[in-house]
């Protein structure tokens, strides 16, 4: 059972608890709120598995829900209060980089912080461990594949206006220069944008071969629908490094032609570890469960990584955890993963939309 943070604010200090409480920070509102239900279920599954294995450091692992879709300062203030009040021993979850950038300094290495989202790279705050994909392993090889296999080198970039899209776009500029490619146009819109008319007019006028979508959740859904309505899917590929099964479902099968992505996990990835995870998820939550996807799975990954780090360190002390983390290796739904420089080394796959499913084409080098 995942408890709401407000319920736990009056709890006794950590030293008096027989539970290891983790703030699970996931979006429950805003454009990224579409991911929240699957993130919550996947984290809950991981916690239940950990507790069936006798918990962590002799304590039951318990999740405390925090809405990561609230304004970043509000999220950071709530997490600060939970840590300062001795209510939580760690923080984990999927939320956008604009939230992480405010939360990490407020945590300031007091407790371990497992950030599970794919992100722009470069996070070095004390006590932060990152399970998600970065542009070097996700975007760069994908752009190389498009150039080599499809001859696509001319891109227009459309992103939400915050750190992840802008930093990823800067990386895309570098990668395309390596390939002799170019960015034909580049546009950013506020989170929560609903009208993409002007953006699509510029896409049509840009003479690009493909669009790099750096849009979140509901914004990506509305862009995809409008993209097809404008007839742009007839001769342009769309690639996004942050799009998954929830967005496919909301987009609708008629709007996914030429839509591609890359990620470390797909529900339809035919690996033993991935299939076992999908079976466990389906058995636990049933046919009405939120659709399984890479972002939800990342929250499972975050709870498992936290567990492995604490077990290896034998402590919740951040200094001890950082001293013992390098090279930690374990099996996950993503296969064999390993901690390298506080990031998770993992395989990344390229996939194309086939209606409402992903057709996994290959592992990226």
mmCIF file of C-alpha atoms in Angstrom:
data_model
loop_
_atom_site.group_PDB
_atom_site.id
_atom_site.type_symbol
_atom_site.label_atom_id
_atom_site.label_comp_id
_atom_site.label_asym_id
_atom_site.label_seq_id
_atom_site.Cartn_x
_atom_site.Cartn_y
_atom_site.Cartn_z
ATOM 1 C CA UNK A 1 0.000 0.000 0.000
ATOM 2 C CA UNK A 2 1.322 3.462 -0.923
ATOM 3 C CA UNK A 3 0.512 6.186 1.565
ATOM 4 C CA UNK A 4 -0.056 9.847 0.790
ATOM 5 C CA UNK A 5 2.661 12.148 2.105
ATOM 6 C CA UNK A 6 0.203 14.223 4.102
ATOM 7 C CA UNK A 7 -0.797 11.131 6.078
ATOM 8 C CA UNK A 8 2.796 10.530 7.120
ATOM 9 C CA UNK A 9 3.755 14.047 8.185
ATOM 10 C CA UNK A 10 2.902 13.342 11.805
ATOM 11 C CA UNK A 11 4.912 10.118 11.920
ATOM 12 C CA UNK A 12 7.620 9.533 14.523
ATOM 13 C CA UNK A 13 11.260 10.102 13.674
ATOM 14 C CA UNK A 14 13.118 7.539 11.584
ATOM 15 C CA UNK A 15 14.966 6.125 14.581
ATOM 16 C CA UNK A 16 11.642 5.092 16.122
ATOM 17 C CA UNK A 17 10.263 3.434 12.980
ATOM 18 C CA UNK A 18 10.500 -0.194 11.939
ATOM 19 C CA UNK A 19 9.895 0.756 8.297
ATOM 20 C CA UNK A 20 12.184 2.186 5.653
ATOM 21 C CA UNK A 21 10.091 4.936 4.104
ATOM 22 C CA UNK A 22 10.720 6.197 0.589
ATOM 23 C CA UNK A 23 9.155 9.311 -0.905
ATOM 24 C CA UNK A 24 7.822 8.198 -4.298
ATOM 25 C CA UNK A 25 7.761 11.346 -6.427
ATOM 26 C CA UNK A 26 5.612 10.849 -9.535
ATOM 27 C CA UNK A 27 3.358 13.187 -11.573
ATOM 28 C CA UNK A 28 -0.323 13.124 -10.637
ATOM 29 C CA UNK A 29 -1.262 16.215 -12.646
ATOM 30 C CA UNK A 30 -0.167 18.285 -15.624
ATOM 31 C CA UNK A 31 1.056 17.034 -19.030
ATOM 32 C CA UNK A 32 3.105 14.247 -17.404
ATOM 33 C CA UNK A 33 0.188 13.082 -15.244
ATOM 34 C CA UNK A 34 -0.617 10.497 -17.932
ATOM 35 C CA UNK A 35 2.382 8.505 -16.662
ATOM 36 C CA UNK A 36 1.475 8.617 -12.952
ATOM 37 C CA UNK A 37 -0.754 5.513 -12.612
ATOM 38 C CA UNK A 38 1.721 3.120 -14.223
ATOM 39 C CA UNK A 39 4.605 4.648 -12.246
ATOM 40 C CA UNK A 40 2.704 4.079 -9.001
ATOM 41 C CA UNK A 41 1.786 0.473 -9.815
ATOM 42 C CA UNK A 42 5.314 -0.458 -10.901
ATOM 43 C CA UNK A 43 6.850 1.054 -7.769
ATOM 44 C CA UNK A 44 4.286 -0.732 -5.616
ATOM 45 C CA UNK A 45 5.108 -4.062 -7.290
ATOM 46 C CA UNK A 46 8.799 -3.550 -6.582
ATOM 47 C CA UNK A 47 8.147 -2.673 -2.934
ATOM 48 C CA UNK A 48 5.982 -5.761 -2.463
ATOM 49 C CA UNK A 49 8.686 -7.973 -3.975
ATOM 50 C CA UNK A 50 11.350 -6.423 -1.751
ATOM 51 C CA UNK A 51 9.230 -6.965 1.353
ATOM 52 C CA UNK A 52 8.602 -10.578 0.335
ATOM 53 C CA UNK A 53 12.396 -10.923 0.368
ATOM 54 C CA UNK A 54 12.447 -9.759 4.040
ATOM 55 C CA UNK A 55 12.685 -6.061 3.290
ATOM 56 C CA UNK A 56 15.720 -3.790 3.430
ATOM 57 C CA UNK A 57 18.220 -3.723 6.290
ATOM 58 C CA UNK A 58 15.724 -5.639 8.423
ATOM 59 C CA UNK A 59 12.965 -3.097 7.801
ATOM 60 C CA UNK A 60 9.789 -3.148 5.726
ATOM 61 C CA UNK A 61 10.016 -0.859 2.705
ATOM 62 C CA UNK A 62 7.106 1.564 2.488
ATOM 63 C CA UNK A 63 6.314 4.161 -0.187
ATOM 64 C CA UNK A 64 5.065 7.657 0.602
ATOM 65 C CA UNK A 65 3.391 9.305 -2.384
ATOM 66 C CA UNK A 66 4.405 12.838 -3.411
ATOM 67 C CA UNK A 67 2.866 14.599 -6.419
ATOM 68 C CA UNK A 68 5.804 15.335 -8.715
ATOM 69 C CA UNK A 69 3.481 17.112 -11.158
ATOM 70 C CA UNK A 70 3.071 20.082 -8.821
ATOM 71 C CA UNK A 71 5.219 23.221 -9.316
ATOM 72 C CA UNK A 72 8.904 22.353 -8.707
ATOM 73 C CA UNK A 73 9.334 24.589 -5.647
ATOM 74 C CA UNK A 74 6.229 23.077 -4.062
ATOM 75 C CA UNK A 75 7.549 19.550 -4.661
ATOM 76 C CA UNK A 76 10.942 20.464 -3.219
ATOM 77 C CA UNK A 77 9.368 22.057 -0.130
ATOM 78 C CA UNK A 78 7.273 18.964 0.542
ATOM 79 C CA UNK A 79 10.252 16.627 0.186
ATOM 80 C CA UNK A 80 12.397 18.887 2.375
ATOM 81 C CA UNK A 81 9.726 18.721 5.088
ATOM 82 C CA UNK A 82 9.525 14.931 4.866
ATOM 83 C CA UNK A 83 13.300 14.553 5.197
ATOM 84 C CA UNK A 84 13.708 17.204 7.905
ATOM 85 C CA UNK A 85 10.881 15.650 9.893
ATOM 86 C CA UNK A 86 12.475 12.213 9.763
ATOM 87 C CA UNK A 87 9.499 10.877 7.835
ATOM 88 C CA UNK A 88 11.416 9.400 4.872
ATOM 89 C CA UNK A 89 14.816 7.732 4.507
ATOM 90 C CA UNK A 90 15.118 8.083 0.720
ATOM 91 C CA UNK A 91 13.540 9.676 -2.361
ATOM 92 C CA UNK A 92 12.810 7.967 -5.690
ATOM 93 C CA UNK A 93 10.623 8.352 -8.729
ATOM 94 C CA UNK A 94 9.934 9.647 -12.228
ATOM 95 C CA UNK A 95 9.416 13.409 -12.663
ATOM 96 C CA UNK A 96 10.624 15.962 -15.172
ATOM 97 C CA UNK A 97 14.093 17.495 -14.984
ATOM 98 C CA UNK A 98 12.678 20.892 -14.007
ATOM 99 C CA UNK A 99 11.555 19.239 -10.758
ATOM 100 C CA UNK A 100 14.831 17.347 -10.234
ATOM 101 C CA UNK A 101 16.866 20.533 -10.654
ATOM 102 C CA UNK A 102 15.068 22.088 -7.675
ATOM 103 C CA UNK A 103 14.661 18.937 -5.577
ATOM 104 C CA UNK A 104 18.287 17.729 -5.682
ATOM 105 C CA UNK A 105 19.791 20.863 -4.055
ATOM 106 C CA UNK A 106 17.095 20.824 -1.360
ATOM 107 C CA UNK A 107 17.852 17.201 -0.509
ATOM 108 C CA UNK A 108 21.553 18.149 -0.495
ATOM 109 C CA UNK A 109 22.817 14.608 0.015
ATOM 110 C CA UNK A 110 20.934 14.028 3.284
ATOM 111 C CA UNK A 111 19.263 10.887 1.922
ATOM 112 C CA UNK A 112 19.752 8.830 -1.254
ATOM 113 C CA UNK A 113 17.771 10.132 -4.229
ATOM 114 C CA UNK A 114 17.019 7.719 -7.088
ATOM 115 C CA UNK A 115 15.967 9.667 -10.173
ATOM 116 C CA UNK A 116 14.372 7.267 -12.648
ATOM 117 C CA UNK A 117 13.542 9.437 -15.667
ATOM 118 C CA UNK A 118 15.496 9.495 -18.889
ATOM 119 C CA UNK A 119 17.183 12.880 -18.791
ATOM 120 C CA UNK A 120 19.680 15.232 -20.402
ATOM 121 C CA UNK A 121 22.752 13.963 -18.507
ATOM 122 C CA UNK A 122 25.255 15.745 -16.287
ATOM 123 C CA UNK A 123 23.624 15.382 -12.847
ATOM 124 C CA UNK A 124 26.353 15.238 -10.165
ATOM 125 C CA UNK A 125 24.602 16.261 -6.926
ATOM 126 C CA UNK A 126 25.635 14.200 -3.876
ATOM 127 C CA UNK A 127 23.537 11.138 -3.191
ATOM 128 C CA UNK A 128 21.755 11.167 -6.579
ATOM 129 C CA UNK A 129 21.635 7.925 -8.575
ATOM 130 C CA UNK A 130 20.081 7.832 -12.041
ATOM 131 C CA UNK A 131 18.433 4.861 -13.732
ATOM 132 C CA UNK A 132 17.309 6.572 -16.935
ATOM 133 C CA UNK A 133 18.686 6.806 -20.426
ATOM 134 C CA UNK A 134 20.826 9.787 -21.487
ATOM 135 C CA UNK A 135 21.315 11.354 -24.949
ATOM 136 C CA UNK A 136 24.723 9.721 -25.437
ATOM 137 C CA UNK A 137 23.211 6.231 -25.292
ATOM 138 C CA UNK A 138 19.726 7.012 -26.577
ATOM 139 C CA UNK A 139 19.653 9.972 -28.967
ATOM 140 C CA UNK A 140 23.098 9.817 -30.559
ATOM 141 C CA UNK A 141 22.914 6.206 -31.827
ATOM 142 C CA UNK A 142 19.319 6.747 -32.980
ATOM 143 C CA UNK A 143 20.315 9.728 -35.128
ATOM 144 C CA UNK A 144 23.166 7.669 -36.545
ATOM 145 C CA UNK A 145 20.704 4.899 -37.418
ATOM 146 C CA UNK A 146 18.362 7.315 -39.185
ATOM 147 C CA UNK A 147 21.263 8.696 -41.231
ATOM 148 C CA UNK A 148 22.709 5.283 -42.135
ATOM 149 C CA UNK A 149 19.479 3.331 -42.725
ATOM 150 C CA UNK A 150 17.038 5.962 -43.991
ATOM 151 C CA UNK A 151 19.302 8.776 -45.165
ATOM 152 C CA UNK A 152 17.625 11.200 -42.757
ATOM 153 C CA UNK A 153 19.900 14.095 -41.768
ATOM 154 C CA UNK A 154 17.618 17.147 -41.865
ATOM 155 C CA UNK A 155 15.638 17.604 -38.653
ATOM 156 C CA UNK A 156 13.240 20.085 -37.115
ATOM 157 C CA UNK A 157 13.149 20.102 -33.300
ATOM 158 C CA UNK A 158 9.912 20.703 -31.366
ATOM 159 C CA UNK A 159 10.122 20.655 -27.581
ATOM 160 C CA UNK A 160 8.544 21.802 -24.360
ATOM 161 C CA UNK A 161 10.307 24.820 -22.914
ATOM 162 C CA UNK A 162 12.394 23.513 -20.029
ATOM 163 C CA UNK A 163 15.795 21.987 -19.363
ATOM 164 C CA UNK A 164 15.445 18.446 -20.773
ATOM 165 C CA UNK A 165 14.241 19.433 -24.256
ATOM 166 C CA UNK A 166 16.661 22.342 -24.584
ATOM 167 C CA UNK A 167 19.695 20.374 -23.370
ATOM 168 C CA UNK A 168 18.759 17.381 -25.543
ATOM 169 C CA UNK A 169 18.436 19.702 -28.527
ATOM 170 C CA UNK A 170 21.939 21.046 -27.921
ATOM 171 C CA UNK A 171 23.195 17.458 -27.918
ATOM 172 C CA UNK A 172 21.271 16.778 -31.152
ATOM 173 C CA UNK A 173 23.016 19.724 -32.818
ATOM 174 C CA UNK A 174 26.398 18.181 -31.922
ATOM 175 C CA UNK A 175 25.438 14.707 -33.054
ATOM 176 C CA UNK A 176 24.035 15.935 -36.369
ATOM 177 C CA UNK A 177 27.204 17.902 -37.104
ATOM 178 C CA UNK A 178 29.121 14.639 -36.702
ATOM 179 C CA UNK A 179 26.838 13.081 -39.337
ATOM 180 C CA UNK A 180 26.897 15.985 -41.747
ATOM 181 C CA UNK A 181 23.298 16.716 -40.844
ATOM 182 C CA UNK A 182 21.514 19.884 -39.799
ATOM 183 C CA UNK A 183 18.704 21.336 -37.733
ATOM 184 C CA UNK A 184 16.335 23.087 -40.127
ATOM 185 C CA UNK A 185 14.246 24.761 -37.429
ATOM 186 C CA UNK A 186 13.867 24.642 -33.649
ATOM 187 C CA UNK A 187 10.793 25.552 -31.589
ATOM 188 C CA UNK A 188 9.806 25.431 -27.914
ATOM 189 C CA UNK A 189 6.330 25.668 -26.438
ATOM 190 C CA UNK A 190 5.078 26.066 -22.853
ATOM 191 C CA UNK A 191 4.188 22.908 -20.943
ATOM 192 C CA UNK A 192 0.480 22.286 -21.420
ATOM 193 C CA UNK A 193 0.295 23.680 -24.969
ATOM 194 C CA UNK A 194 -2.880 22.643 -26.803
ATOM 195 C CA UNK A 195 -2.642 24.530 -30.116
ATOM 196 C CA UNK A 196 0.223 23.469 -32.396
ATOM 197 C CA UNK A 197 -1.011 25.232 -35.526
ATOM 198 C CA UNK A 198 1.842 27.714 -35.791
ATOM 199 C CA UNK A 199 4.430 25.086 -34.938
ATOM 200 C CA UNK A 200 3.154 22.715 -37.627
ATOM 201 C CA UNK A 201 3.131 25.494 -40.214
ATOM 202 C CA UNK A 202 6.834 26.017 -39.529
ATOM 203 C CA UNK A 203 7.477 22.263 -39.701
ATOM 204 C CA UNK A 204 5.812 22.168 -43.121
ATOM 205 C CA UNK A 205 7.891 25.124 -44.305
ATOM 206 C CA UNK A 206 11.197 23.813 -42.930
ATOM 207 C CA UNK A 207 11.906 21.242 -45.677
ATOM 208 C CA UNK A 208 13.035 18.781 -43.006
ATOM 209 C CA UNK A 209 13.027 14.994 -43.356
ATOM 210 C CA UNK A 210 12.037 14.313 -39.758
ATOM 211 C CA UNK A 211 10.904 15.896 -36.505
ATOM 212 C CA UNK A 212 12.669 15.373 -33.199
ATOM 213 C CA UNK A 213 9.846 15.530 -30.651
ATOM 214 C CA UNK A 214 10.924 16.593 -27.175
ATOM 215 C CA UNK A 215 7.404 16.919 -25.795
ATOM 216 C CA UNK A 216 5.953 15.480 -22.586
ATOM 217 C CA UNK A 217 2.833 13.335 -22.171
ATOM 218 C CA UNK A 218 -0.356 15.152 -23.120
ATOM 219 C CA UNK A 219 1.612 17.677 -25.176
ATOM 220 C CA UNK A 220 3.009 14.834 -27.309
ATOM 221 C CA UNK A 221 -0.488 13.369 -27.730
ATOM 222 C CA UNK A 222 -1.962 16.612 -29.044
ATOM 223 C CA UNK A 223 1.041 17.259 -31.278
ATOM 224 C CA UNK A 224 0.759 13.778 -32.818
ATOM 225 C CA UNK A 225 -2.944 14.204 -33.563
ATOM 226 C CA UNK A 226 -2.400 17.619 -35.115
ATOM 227 C CA UNK A 227 0.626 16.359 -37.071
ATOM 228 C CA UNK A 228 -1.511 13.724 -38.799
ATOM 229 C CA UNK A 229 -4.438 16.104 -39.317
ATOM 230 C CA UNK A 230 -2.042 18.435 -41.141
ATOM 231 C CA UNK A 231 -0.940 15.569 -43.402
ATOM 232 C CA UNK A 232 2.677 15.819 -42.269
ATOM 233 C CA UNK A 233 2.902 12.104 -41.453
ATOM 234 C CA UNK A 234 2.835 11.270 -45.173
ATOM 235 C CA UNK A 235 6.455 12.242 -45.774
ATOM 236 C CA UNK A 236 8.089 12.971 -42.417
ATOM 237 C CA UNK A 237 9.314 10.696 -39.643
ATOM 238 C CA UNK A 238 8.764 11.609 -36.002
ATOM 239 C CA UNK A 239 11.253 10.453 -33.382
ATOM 240 C CA UNK A 240 10.952 11.006 -29.640
ATOM 241 C CA UNK A 241 13.165 9.692 -26.874
ATOM 242 C CA UNK A 242 10.261 10.144 -24.428
ATOM 243 C CA UNK A 243 7.150 8.490 -25.772
ATOM 244 C CA UNK A 244 5.609 5.218 -24.666
ATOM 245 C CA UNK A 245 2.475 3.077 -24.610
ATOM 246 C CA UNK A 246 0.294 5.596 -22.728
ATOM 247 C CA UNK A 247 0.981 8.243 -25.341
ATOM 248 C CA UNK A 248 0.373 5.749 -28.169
ATOM 249 C CA UNK A 249 -3.026 4.835 -26.726
ATOM 250 C CA UNK A 250 -4.056 8.456 -26.276
ATOM 251 C CA UNK A 251 -2.690 9.415 -29.700
ATOM 252 C CA UNK A 252 -4.776 6.767 -31.468
ATOM 253 C CA UNK A 253 -3.585 4.227 -34.073
ATOM 254 C CA UNK A 254 -4.517 6.469 -36.981
ATOM 255 C CA UNK A 255 -1.988 9.072 -35.792
ATOM 256 C CA UNK A 256 1.112 6.932 -35.218
ATOM 257 C CA UNK A 257 2.385 6.382 -38.769
ATOM 258 C CA UNK A 258 6.118 7.098 -38.953
ATOM 259 C CA UNK A 259 6.433 7.518 -35.171
ATOM 260 C CA UNK A 260 9.579 6.072 -33.565
ATOM 261 C CA UNK A 261 11.315 6.012 -30.200
ATOM 262 C CA UNK A 262 14.179 4.477 -28.226
ATOM 263 C CA UNK A 263 14.213 3.213 -24.644
ATOM 264 C CA UNK A 264 15.742 0.693 -22.283
ATOM 265 C CA UNK A 265 12.477 -1.185 -21.824
ATOM 266 C CA UNK A 266 9.411 -2.038 -23.888
ATOM 267 C CA UNK A 267 6.471 -4.177 -22.838
ATOM 268 C CA UNK A 268 6.777 -6.068 -26.130
ATOM 269 C CA UNK A 269 10.522 -6.665 -25.823
ATOM 270 C CA UNK A 270 10.872 -10.471 -26.134
ATOM 271 C CA UNK A 271 13.473 -11.043 -23.429
ATOM 272 C CA UNK A 272 13.061 -13.419 -20.516
ATOM 273 C CA UNK A 273 13.497 -10.699 -17.887
ATOM 274 C CA UNK A 274 11.076 -8.370 -19.656
ATOM 275 C CA UNK A 275 8.430 -11.046 -20.154
ATOM 276 C CA UNK A 276 8.730 -12.161 -16.520
ATOM 277 C CA UNK A 277 8.181 -8.593 -15.366
ATOM 278 C CA UNK A 278 5.150 -8.138 -17.623
ATOM 279 C CA UNK A 279 3.688 -11.402 -16.296
ATOM 280 C CA UNK A 280 4.213 -10.349 -12.672
ATOM 281 C CA UNK A 281 2.655 -6.937 -13.353
ATOM 282 C CA UNK A 282 -0.367 -8.473 -15.052
ATOM 283 C CA UNK A 283 -0.830 -11.042 -12.293
ATOM 284 C CA UNK A 284 -0.668 -8.379 -9.579
ATOM 285 C CA UNK A 285 -2.857 -5.663 -11.120
ATOM 286 C CA UNK A 286 -5.055 -7.531 -13.602
ATOM 287 C CA UNK A 287 -6.597 -6.580 -16.931
ATOM 288 C CA UNK A 288 -7.595 -3.090 -15.758
ATOM 289 C CA UNK A 289 -4.033 -2.176 -14.805
ATOM 290 C CA UNK A 290 -2.471 0.972 -16.276
ATOM 291 C CA UNK A 291 -0.678 0.079 -19.493
ATOM 292 C CA UNK A 292 2.881 -1.090 -18.867
ATOM 293 C CA UNK A 293 5.610 1.143 -20.304
ATOM 294 C CA UNK A 294 9.225 2.227 -19.943
ATOM 295 C CA UNK A 295 8.513 5.203 -17.670
ATOM 296 C CA UNK A 296 6.427 3.130 -15.273
ATOM 297 C CA UNK A 297 9.039 0.386 -15.336
ATOM 298 C CA UNK A 298 11.667 2.971 -14.435
ATOM 299 C CA UNK A 299 9.962 3.398 -11.052
ATOM 300 C CA UNK A 300 10.182 -0.354 -10.481
ATOM 301 C CA UNK A 301 13.842 0.016 -11.440
ATOM 302 C CA UNK A 302 14.307 2.862 -8.982
ATOM 303 C CA UNK A 303 12.960 0.906 -6.015
ATOM 304 C CA UNK A 304 15.055 -2.145 -6.950
ATOM 305 C CA UNK A 305 18.194 -0.036 -7.393
ATOM 306 C CA UNK A 306 17.672 1.666 -4.044
ATOM 307 C CA UNK A 307 17.235 -1.741 -2.413
ATOM 308 C CA UNK A 308 20.423 -3.128 -3.961
ATOM 309 C CA UNK A 309 22.406 -0.023 -2.997
ATOM 310 C CA UNK A 310 21.260 -0.168 0.624
ATOM 311 C CA UNK A 311 21.874 -3.897 0.906
ATOM 312 C CA UNK A 312 25.372 -3.543 -0.514
ATOM 313 C CA UNK A 313 26.230 -0.576 1.698
ATOM 314 C CA UNK A 314 24.540 -2.076 4.772
ATOM 315 C CA UNK A 315 23.407 1.428 5.606
ATOM 316 C CA UNK A 316 21.201 4.364 4.564
ATOM 317 C CA UNK A 317 24.193 6.698 4.930
ATOM 318 C CA UNK A 318 24.774 8.491 1.619
ATOM 319 C CA UNK A 319 28.563 8.598 1.985
ATOM 320 C CA UNK A 320 28.682 4.856 2.586
ATOM 321 C CA UNK A 321 26.304 4.176 -0.325
ATOM 322 C CA UNK A 322 28.391 6.255 -2.744
ATOM 323 C CA UNK A 323 31.594 4.544 -1.584
ATOM 324 C CA UNK A 324 30.227 1.069 -2.325
ATOM 325 C CA UNK A 325 27.981 1.664 -5.359
ATOM 326 C CA UNK A 326 30.404 1.553 -8.280
ATOM 327 C CA UNK A 327 30.139 -1.656 -10.269
ATOM 328 C CA UNK A 328 26.985 -2.876 -8.518
ATOM 329 C CA UNK A 329 25.313 -5.307 -10.913
ATOM 330 C CA UNK A 330 21.931 -7.004 -10.767
ATOM 331 C CA UNK A 331 19.173 -8.467 -12.952
ATOM 332 C CA UNK A 332 16.178 -6.306 -13.820
ATOM 333 C CA UNK A 333 13.385 -6.166 -16.429
ATOM 334 C CA UNK A 334 15.964 -4.342 -18.564
ATOM 335 C CA UNK A 335 18.331 -7.297 -18.349
ATOM 336 C CA UNK A 336 21.678 -7.128 -16.570
ATOM 337 C CA UNK A 337 22.321 -3.567 -15.417
ATOM 338 C CA UNK A 338 25.340 -2.063 -13.695
ATOM 339 C CA UNK A 339 26.029 1.137 -11.750
ATOM 340 C CA UNK A 340 28.655 3.262 -13.459
ATOM 341 C CA UNK A 341 29.410 6.740 -12.151
ATOM 342 C CA UNK A 342 26.013 6.728 -10.348
ATOM 343 C CA UNK A 343 24.190 6.021 -13.633
ATOM 344 C CA UNK A 344 22.699 2.708 -14.703
ATOM 345 C CA UNK A 345 24.495 1.104 -17.631
ATOM 346 C CA UNK A 346 21.850 -0.646 -19.718
ATOM 347 C CA UNK A 347 20.830 -1.683 -23.206
ATOM 348 C CA UNK A 348 18.785 0.736 -25.342
ATOM 349 C CA UNK A 349 16.461 -0.348 -28.161
ATOM 350 C CA UNK A 350 14.978 1.382 -31.193
ATOM 351 C CA UNK A 351 11.273 0.853 -31.939
ATOM 352 C CA UNK A 352 8.642 1.949 -34.445
ATOM 353 C CA UNK A 353 4.952 2.410 -33.717
ATOM 354 C CA UNK A 354 2.689 -0.240 -35.178
ATOM 355 C CA UNK A 355 -0.771 1.038 -34.372
ATOM 356 C CA UNK A 356 -0.920 0.970 -30.573
ATOM 357 C CA UNK A 357 2.162 -1.202 -30.061
ATOM 358 C CA UNK A 358 5.898 -0.796 -30.414
ATOM 359 C CA UNK A 359 7.740 -2.948 -32.936
ATOM 360 C CA UNK A 360 11.221 -3.268 -31.444
ATOM 361 C CA UNK A 361 13.625 -3.117 -34.376
ATOM 362 C CA UNK A 362 17.033 -3.598 -32.814
ATOM 363 C CA UNK A 363 19.377 -2.850 -29.944
ATOM 364 C CA UNK A 364 21.266 0.392 -30.487
ATOM 365 C CA UNK A 365 25.083 0.172 -30.377
#
